[in-house]
Coordinates of C-alpha atoms and ligand atoms in Angstrom, one line a residue:
X207 CA -105.5 -10.6 69.9
X208 CA -103.5 -11.9 72.6
X209 CA -104.5 -14.8 75.7
X210 CA -104.8 -12.0 77.9
X211 CA -107.1 -9.6 75.5
X212 CA -109.0 -12.2 74.5
X213 CA -109.5 -13.7 78.1
X214 CA -110.3 -10.3 79.7
X215 CA -113.3 -9.4 76.5
X216 CA -114.3 -13.3 77.9
X217 CA -114.8 -12.3 81.2
X218 CA -116.8 -8.3 80.4
X219 CA -118.7 -10.6 78.8
X220 CA -119.4 -12.7 81.1
X221 CA -119.8 -9.6 84.0
X222 CA -122.1 -7.9 81.1
X223 CA -124.9 -10.9 81.2
X224 CA -124.6 -11.4 85.0
X225 CA -124.6 -8.0 86.3
X226 CA -127.6 -7.5 83.3
X227 CA -129.4 -10.7 85.4
X228 CA -128.5 -9.4 88.9
X229 CA -130.1 -6.1 88.2
X230 CA -132.9 -6.8 86.2
X231 CA -135.5 -4.0 84.4
X232 CA -138.9 -3.4 86.2
X233 CA -142.0 -1.6 85.1
X234 CA -142.7 -0.7 88.9
X235 CA -143.1 2.7 90.4
X236 CA -138.8 2.7 91.1
X237 CA -138.1 2.0 87.3
X238 CA -136.2 5.1 87.5
X239 CA -133.7 3.6 90.3
X240 CA -133.4 0.5 88.4
X241 CA -132.9 2.3 85.0
X242 CA -130.0 4.2 86.7
X243 CA -128.4 1.5 88.8
X244 CA -128.2 -0.8 85.1
X245 CA -126.5 2.3 83.5
X246 CA -123.6 2.9 85.7
X247 CA -122.8 -1.0 85.7
X248 CA -123.8 -2.3 82.1
X249 CA -122.3 -2.0 78.3
X250 CA -118.2 -0.1 80.4
X251 CA -115.8 -0.5 82.4
X252 CA -112.5 -2.9 81.6
X253 CA -113.7 -4.7 84.1
X254 CA -110.2 -5.8 86.2
X255 CA -111.6 -6.5 89.3
X256 CA -114.0 -8.7 88.5
X257 CA -110.8 -9.9 85.9
X258 CA -109.0 -10.5 89.2
X259 CA -112.2 -11.9 91.3
X260 CA -112.1 -14.9 88.2
X261 CA -108.6 -15.5 87.5
X262 CA -107.7 -15.9 91.0
X263 CA -110.7 -17.7 92.2
X264 CA -110.0 -19.8 89.2
X265 CA -106.8 -21.0 90.6
X266 CA -108.1 -23.1 93.2
X267 CA -111.1 -24.0 90.7
X268 CA -113.7 -22.3 92.0
X269 CA -117.0 -23.0 90.1
X270 CA -117.4 -19.7 87.3
X271 CA -121.2 -19.2 88.5
X272 CA -119.7 -18.4 92.4
X273 CA -116.9 -16.3 90.7
X274 CA -119.0 -14.7 88.6
X275 CA -121.7 -13.3 91.4
X276 CA -118.8 -12.2 93.0
X277 CA -116.9 -10.6 91.0
X278 CA -120.0 -8.9 90.0
X279 CA -121.2 -7.7 93.6
X280 CA -117.7 -6.4 93.7
X281 CA -118.3 -4.6 90.0
X282 CA -121.1 -3.1 92.0
X283 CA -119.0 -1.9 94.6
X284 CA -117.0 -0.1 92.2
X285 CA -119.9 1.2 90.1
X286 CA -121.3 2.8 93.1
X287 CA -117.9 4.0 94.2
X288 CA -117.3 6.2 90.7
X289 CA -121.4 7.0 90.3
X290 CA -120.7 9.2 93.6
X291 CA -117.2 10.4 93.2
X292 CA -118.3 12.2 90.0
X293 CA -121.0 13.7 92.0
X294 CA -120.9 17.8 91.9
X295 CA -120.3 17.5 96.0
X296 CA -117.2 15.5 95.2
X297 CA -114.8 15.5 91.9
X298 CA -118.2 17.3 89.4
X299 CA -117.9 15.2 86.6
X300 CA -119.5 15.0 83.6
X301 CA -118.1 12.2 81.4
X302 CA -117.6 8.9 83.1
X303 CA -116.3 5.7 80.8
X304 CA -117.2 8.0 77.7
X305 CA -120.7 9.2 79.0
X306 CA -122.7 11.2 80.5
X307 CA -122.0 10.5 83.9
X308 CA -124.6 9.6 85.8
X309 CA -126.3 12.9 87.1
X310 CA -126.2 14.3 84.0
X311 CA -127.7 11.3 82.3
X312 CA -130.3 11.2 85.2
X313 CA -130.1 13.8 88.6
X314 CA -128.4 14.0 91.7
X315 CA -131.0 12.4 93.1
X316 CA -131.3 9.7 91.3
X317 CA -127.8 9.1 91.2
X318 CA -126.9 9.3 95.5
X319 CA -130.1 6.6 95.3
X320 CA -128.3 4.6 92.3
X321 CA -125.1 4.1 94.0
X322 CA -127.0 3.7 97.4
X323 CA -129.2 1.1 96.2
X324 CA -125.7 -1.5 93.9
X325 CA -123.8 -0.9 97.1
X326 CA -126.3 -2.6 99.1
X327 CA -127.3 -5.2 96.4
X328 CA -124.1 -6.1 96.2
X329 CA -124.7 -7.5 100.0
X330 CA -127.5 -9.0 99.2
X331 CA -125.7 -10.3 96.2
X332 CA -122.9 -12.3 98.3
X333 CA -125.3 -13.0 101.2
X334 CA -127.6 -14.8 98.9
X335 CA -126.7 -19.1 99.4
X336 CA -126.5 -18.6 95.5
X337 CA -122.9 -17.2 95.6
X338 CA -121.7 -20.6 98.2
X339 CA -123.6 -23.1 99.4
X340 CA -121.2 -22.5 102.2
X341 CA -122.6 -19.4 104.9
X342 CA -119.3 -19.7 106.5
X343 CA -117.9 -18.5 103.0
X344 CA -121.3 -16.0 102.1
X345 CA -120.2 -14.0 105.8
X346 CA -116.3 -14.3 104.9
X347 CA -117.3 -11.7 101.5
X348 CA -119.2 -10.2 103.1
X349 CA -116.8 -9.1 105.6
X350 CA -114.3 -8.3 103.5
X351 CA -116.0 -6.5 100.7
X352 CA -117.6 -4.2 103.4
X353 CA -113.1 -4.2 105.0
X354 CA -112.4 -2.5 102.3
X355 CA -114.6 -0.8 101.3
X356 CA -115.8 1.4 104.1
X357 CA -113.7 3.3 106.0
X358 CA -111.1 1.5 106.8
X359 CA -110.2 1.3 103.3
X360 CA -112.5 3.1 99.8
X361 CA -114.5 5.6 101.4
X362 CA -111.9 5.7 103.9
X363 CA -108.9 6.8 101.0
X364 CA -111.4 9.3 99.6
X365 CA -112.0 11.1 102.6
X366 CA -107.9 11.3 103.5
X367 CA -108.4 13.1 99.6
X368 CA -110.5 15.6 100.3
X369 CA -109.3 16.6 103.4
X370 CA -106.4 17.3 101.5
X371 CA -108.0 19.0 98.9
X372 CA -109.6 21.1 101.2
X373 CA -106.7 21.7 103.4
X374 CA -104.8 22.5 100.8
X375 CA -102.1 19.7 102.6
X376 CA -99.0 19.1 100.8
X377 CA -98.5 14.6 100.9
X378 CA -95.5 13.3 101.1
X379 CA -95.0 9.7 99.5
X380 CA -95.7 8.0 102.2
X381 CA -99.6 10.3 103.1
X382 CA -100.4 9.7 99.5
X383 CA -99.3 5.9 99.0
X384 CA -100.9 5.2 102.6
X385 CA -103.9 7.2 101.2
X386 CA -104.2 5.5 97.8
X387 CA -103.5 1.5 99.5
X388 CA -107.2 2.7 100.9
X389 CA -108.9 4.4 98.2
X390 CA -108.2 2.5 95.5
X391 CA -106.0 -0.5 96.9
X392 CA -108.2 -2.1 98.9
X393 CA -110.9 -3.5 96.5
X394 CA -108.1 -4.3 93.8
X395 CA -106.4 -6.3 97.4
X396 CA -110.0 -7.4 98.4
X397 CA -111.0 -8.6 94.4
X398 CA -107.9 -11.4 95.0
X399 CA -108.6 -12.4 98.1
X400 CA -112.2 -12.8 96.8
X401 CA -111.0 -15.8 94.9
X402 CA -108.7 -17.6 98.4
X403 CA -112.5 -17.0 100.1
X404 CA -114.7 -18.6 97.8
X405 CA -111.8 -21.5 97.6
X406 CA -111.1 -22.1 100.7
X407 CA -106.9 -21.5 100.1
X408 CA -104.8 -21.9 102.7
X409 CA -102.6 -19.2 104.5
X410 CA -99.9 -19.0 101.7
X411 CA -101.9 -18.6 98.7
X412 CA -103.5 -16.1 100.4
X413 CA -100.7 -14.3 101.3
X414 CA -99.2 -14.4 97.7
X415 CA -102.4 -13.1 96.6
X416 CA -102.5 -10.0 98.7
X417 CA -98.8 -9.1 98.0
X418 CA -99.4 -9.6 94.4
X419 CA -102.3 -7.1 95.0
X420 CA -100.7 -4.5 96.8
X421 CA -98.4 -4.1 94.1
X422 CA -101.0 -4.6 91.9
X423 CA -103.3 -1.9 93.5
X424 CA -99.9 0.5 93.9
X425 CA -99.1 0.3 90.2
X426 CA -102.8 0.1 89.0
X427 CA -102.9 4.5 90.5
X428 CA -99.5 5.6 89.5
X429 CA -100.9 4.4 85.8
X430 CA -103.8 6.2 86.8
X431 CA -101.9 9.4 87.8
X432 CA -99.5 9.2 84.8
X433 CA -103.1 8.9 82.7
X434 CA -104.7 12.3 83.8
X435 CA -101.0 13.7 82.7
X436 CA -100.3 12.5 79.3
X437 CA -103.6 10.4 78.5
X438 CA -105.9 11.6 75.8
X439 CA -109.5 12.1 76.9
X440 CA -111.8 10.6 74.6
X441 CA -109.5 7.2 75.3
X442 CA -109.5 7.3 78.4
X443 CA -113.2 7.7 79.1
X444 CA -112.9 10.8 81.9
X445 CA -111.7 14.4 81.6
X446 CA -107.6 14.3 81.9
X447 CA -104.9 16.8 83.8
X448 CA -107.4 17.2 86.7
X449 CA -104.9 16.4 89.7
X450 CA -102.8 19.0 88.2
X451 CA -105.3 21.9 87.8
X452 CA -106.6 21.2 91.4
X453 CA -102.8 20.9 92.5
X454 CA -103.1 17.8 93.5
X455 CA -100.2 15.9 95.3
X456 CA -99.4 12.5 92.8
X457 CA -96.5 9.9 92.8
X458 CA -96.0 12.0 89.1
X459 CA -96.2 15.7 90.5
X460 CA -93.7 14.1 93.8
X461 CA -91.4 11.6 91.6
X462 CA -92.1 13.1 88.0
X463 CA -93.1 11.0 85.0
X464 CA -89.9 9.2 84.2
X465 CA -89.8 7.8 88.2
X466 CA -93.4 7.6 88.0
X467 CA -93.1 5.3 84.8
X468 CA -89.9 3.1 86.4
X469 CA -91.9 2.9 90.0
X470 CA -94.9 1.7 87.9
X471 CA -92.8 -1.1 86.1
X472 CA -90.9 -2.7 88.5
X473 CA -94.2 -2.9 91.0
X474 CA -95.5 -4.7 87.7
X475 CA -92.3 -7.0 87.9
X476 CA -92.7 -7.9 92.0
X477 CA -96.4 -8.3 91.8
X478 CA -95.6 -11.1 88.9
X479 CA -93.1 -12.8 91.3
X480 CA -95.9 -13.1 94.0
X481 CA -97.4 -15.7 91.9
X482 CA -94.1 -18.1 90.9
X483 CA -96.3 -20.5 93.3
X484 CA -99.5 -21.0 91.1
X485 CA -97.0 -21.7 88.2
X486 CA -99.0 -21.7 84.5
X487 CA -102.1 -21.0 86.0
X488 CA -100.9 -17.8 87.4
X489 CA -100.2 -16.6 83.0
X490 CA -103.5 -14.7 82.9
X491 CA -102.6 -12.5 86.2
X492 CA -98.8 -12.2 85.7
X493 CA -99.7 -10.5 82.8
X494 CA -102.6 -8.3 83.9
X495 CA -99.9 -6.5 85.9
X496 CA -97.9 -5.6 83.3
X497 CA -101.4 -4.7 80.7
X498 CA -101.9 -2.0 84.1
X499 CA -98.8 -0.5 83.8
X500 CA -99.1 -0.1 80.1
X501 CA -102.9 0.3 79.1
X502 CA -104.1 3.4 77.2
X503 CA -107.8 4.1 79.2
Ligands
LIG65 C1 -117.4 8.3 96.5 C2 -117.0 6.2 98.8 C3 -116.7 6.7 97.3 C4 -114.9 6.5 97.3 C5 -114.9 6.6 95.5 C6 -112.3 5.0 94.3 C7 -112.9 6.5 94.4 C8 -113.7 6.3 95.6 C9 -113.1 6.9 93.2 C10 -112.7 7.1 91.8 C11 -112.2 8.2 91.5 C12 -110.6 7.4 90.3 C13 -111.0 8.3 89.1 C14 -110.1 7.0 91.5 C15 -108.7 6.6 90.7 C16 -109.0 5.1 90.2 C17 -109.6 4.6 89.8 C18 -110.7 3.8 91.0 C19 -110.4 4.3 88.1 C20 -111.8 4.4 88.1 O1 -111.0 2.2 87.7 P1 -111.5 2.2 86.4 O2 -110.3 2.6 86.3 O3 -112.2 2.1 86.2 O4 -111.2 0.2 86.7 P2 -113.5 0.9 84.8 O5 -114.3 2.8 84.3 O6 -112.2 0.4 83.9 O7 -114.2 0.1 85.8

């Protein structure tokens, strides 16, 4: 196994352990929502965002126990967004991470509550002194995550996406770029910023990571669009061909497959170049940029 692959799988294993502890099973009458939260977040996904958090935290010597708690809080937000995105009122998907979506495995009301539960649990975890002894750092983590996942970030981007679809708008490249920077890029960017916040990093280091994260976020989205066109549904773990069926403007529909792929690779290379100041320590993050654009799921 390559160095990156083993680092990614070690991260995924740790995330599984920490999430399992943060979301303990219960026999209480409300157990159903906890079961749905666990179903939505455990045993699945590439854990790219936790990897970004823990690798960027490692650049500044942050302890693994702090980094993994913050990484799992952020992953909870990601998982909640997937649960809500799959609902009949949004993308209406039956399959996610190769399994029935939460509203299929449970029911719609439980899926809404499980998403809400994960969203709020994320902030409970970040605000807990176990995540960091310094209250200012905990507050900064909460603020950064709220900004990235709310109306200025992921939720706002999702709204733009829905409006464009409902009004049958033909978005151009700058409009799609803005939408995707909000919808998926913001959470990827804050993953890297978490490392800088936890490690009390210099302004320059945080800025370099931010430039890296912006390029990686866009490259990630183009790769996702390419997978929707070329990927195998079984391997990807969700339905493919949905963008074209919905007549949605994407990087691939506007640039064509070849130019989109080229663009993704350019962005990945550019992302890596922002990490020069970290030397050897930034190697996994550099490799991840390349992995993101060559992945098959
Ligand atoms: C419903 C508030 C709300 C927001 C939804 C992120 C999002 C906004 C929707 C997800 C829909 C989607 C498929 C977006 C494309 C990019 C993306 C986030 C893909 C899934 O992320 P991966 O590939 O998934 O990291 P895993 O399963 O590996 O964690």
